[in-house]
Tab-separated table of C-alpha atoms in Angstrom:
chain	number	residue	atom	x	y	z
A	1	MET	CA	-1.154	0.603	6.714
A	2	ASN	CA	-4.407	1.847	8.212
A	3	TYR	CA	-7.751	0.695	6.809
A	4	ASN	CA	-11.411	1.354	7.522
A	5	ARG	CA	-13.551	-1.755	7.438
A	6	SER	CA	-17.274	-2.049	6.870
A	7	TYR	CA	-19.636	-4.665	5.423
A	8	TYR	CA	-21.698	-4.714	2.239
A	9	ASN	CA	-25.391	-4.333	3.138
A	10	GLY	CA	-24.523	-5.332	6.700
A	11	SER	CA	-23.412	-8.816	5.582
A	12	TYR	CA	-20.363	-10.066	7.491
A	13	ASP	CA	-19.588	-12.361	4.549
A	14	TYR	CA	-18.517	-9.381	2.419
A	15	VAL	CA	-15.854	-7.208	4.012
A	16	LEU	CA	-15.362	-3.734	2.507
A	17	VAL	CA	-11.952	-2.138	3.048
A	18	LYS	CA	-10.687	1.358	2.335
A	19	LEU	CA	-7.046	2.357	2.704
A	20	ILE	CA	-6.790	5.443	4.927
A	21	SER	CA	-3.066	6.011	5.444
A	22	PHE	CA	0.369	4.386	5.446
A	23	LYS	CA	3.952	5.043	6.521
A	24	LEU	CA	7.356	3.486	5.947
A	25	GLU	CA	9.365	2.770	9.074
A	26	ARG	CA	13.137	2.823	8.809
A	27	GLU	CA	13.655	-0.865	9.447
A	28	ILE	CA	15.412	-2.070	6.318
A	29	TYR	CA	17.931	-4.871	6.740
A	30	THR	CA	20.857	-5.591	4.436
A	31	SER	CA	23.976	-7.694	4.940
A	32	ALA	CA	26.094	-5.417	2.738
A	33	PRO	CA	27.853	-2.337	4.138
A	34	PHE	CA	25.962	0.771	3.112
A	35	ASP	CA	26.081	4.531	3.694
A	36	GLY	CA	22.367	5.285	3.790
A	37	PHE	CA	19.041	5.449	2.045
A	38	ARG	CA	17.822	7.954	-0.495
A	39	ARG	CA	14.223	9.138	-0.552
A	40	ALA	CA	11.770	6.312	-1.115
A	41	THR	CA	8.777	6.300	-3.424
A	42	ALA	CA	5.536	4.446	-2.840
A	43	LEU	CA	2.935	3.079	-5.223
A	44	VAL	CA	-0.409	2.715	-3.476
A	45	SER	CA	-3.072	0.549	-5.083
A	46	GLN	CA	-6.499	-0.650	-4.024
A	47	VAL	CA	-8.285	-3.039	-6.378
A	48	GLY	CA	-11.617	-4.787	-5.997
A	49	THR	CA	-15.289	-4.627	-6.808
A	50	ILE	CA	-17.340	-1.687	-5.580
A	51	GLY	CA	-20.583	-3.348	-6.591
A	52	GLY	CA	-22.541	-5.991	-4.745
A	53	PRO	CA	-21.375	-9.594	-4.618
A	54	GLY	CA	-23.753	-10.369	-7.488
A	55	ASN	CA	-22.183	-7.700	-9.703
A	56	PRO	CA	-18.452	-8.475	-9.935
A	57	ALA	CA	-18.095	-6.547	-13.206
A	58	VAL	CA	-18.193	-3.239	-11.337
A	59	LEU	CA	-14.465	-2.784	-10.704
A	60	ASN	CA	-12.464	0.065	-9.273
A	61	ASN	CA	-8.707	0.424	-9.661
A	62	GLN	CA	-7.458	3.166	-7.356
A	63	LEU	CA	-3.787	3.966	-7.855
A	64	LYS	CA	-1.505	6.760	-6.681
A	65	THR	CA	2.278	7.294	-6.680
A	66	TYR	CA	3.980	9.188	-3.859
A	67	SER	CA	7.507	10.450	-4.497
A	68	ASN	CA	10.227	11.459	-2.039
A	69	ILE	CA	8.452	10.093	1.013
A	70	SER	CA	10.093	10.448	4.420
A	71	TYR	CA	10.520	7.580	6.844
A	72	GLY	CA	8.108	7.606	9.772
A	73	THR	CA	5.764	10.147	8.152
A	74	LEU	CA	2.088	9.263	7.836
A	75	TYR	CA	0.645	9.717	4.330
A	76	ALA	CA	-3.078	9.843	3.607
A	77	ALA	CA	-4.658	7.935	0.749
A	78	PRO	CA	-7.024	9.981	-1.437
A	79	SER	CA	-10.248	10.577	0.464
A	80	GLU	CA	-12.318	10.061	-2.697
A	81	TRP	CA	-11.232	6.413	-2.955
A	82	LEU	CA	-14.121	4.024	-2.440
A	83	ALA	CA	-14.089	0.956	-0.231
A	84	VAL	CA	-13.670	-2.319	-2.118
A	85	LEU	CA	-14.682	-5.926	-1.523
A	86	SER	CA	-11.105	-7.055	-1.001
A	87	ASP	CA	-11.464	-10.842	-1.157
A	88	TYR	CA	-13.817	-10.940	-4.130
A	89	VAL	CA	-11.459	-9.859	-6.913
A	90	GLU	CA	-7.807	-10.796	-7.302
A	91	GLY	CA	-5.469	-7.845	-7.470
A	92	PHE	CA	-2.887	-5.943	-5.491
A	93	LYS	CA	-4.152	-4.023	-2.488
A	94	GLY	CA	-1.529	-2.191	-0.486
A	95	VAL	CA	1.692	-0.227	-0.802
A	96	LYS	CA	4.798	-1.032	-2.853
A	97	TYR	CA	7.893	0.886	-1.742
A	98	SER	CA	11.039	1.484	-3.811
A	99	ILE	CA	13.993	2.473	-1.637
A	100	PRO	CA	17.331	3.497	-3.214
A	101	ILE	CA	20.254	2.221	-1.096
A	102	ILE	CA	23.746	3.781	-1.255
A	103	TYR	CA	26.491	1.226	-0.553
A	104	ALA	CA	29.863	1.996	1.027
A	105	ASN	CA	31.685	1.489	-2.298
A	106	GLY	CA	29.549	4.191	-3.960
A	107	THR	CA	27.224	1.917	-5.917
A	108	THR	CA	23.477	2.126	-5.548
A	109	SER	CA	20.692	-0.406	-5.660
A	110	THR	CA	16.936	-0.269	-5.227
A	111	CYS	CA	15.191	-2.294	-2.550
A	112	THR	CA	11.538	-3.070	-3.277
A	113	TYR	CA	9.252	-3.840	-0.361
A	114	ILE	CA	5.575	-4.763	-0.698
A	115	HIS	CA	3.114	-4.395	2.165
A	116	SER	CA	-0.160	-5.852	0.997
A	117	MET	CA	-3.556	-6.564	2.469
A	118	ARG	CA	-5.328	-9.810	1.608
């Protein structure tokens, strides 16, 4: 995941982050014999306050689903998303991937992988 980082009113105590882009590398490990992966989907979420540290009620939940993503391809987050104070409000910030796996016996399963920023 690629982020921009800045600081609220120049204060290094309050880090602002904004997700710029992400990609899924094809490094998925399983001990079961399998035939391959189907197209993955990704749920991208950025949660935090967009107000000053004294105004935690100003929240922003930025969420987008990407379907049929390709491995190794860079995907941009929406440019209109605002930077958030990441450590100030609990909530998921990052990318959650769902990857359908096809096993050698013909069955399928979904692997879920979460890449989050704290």
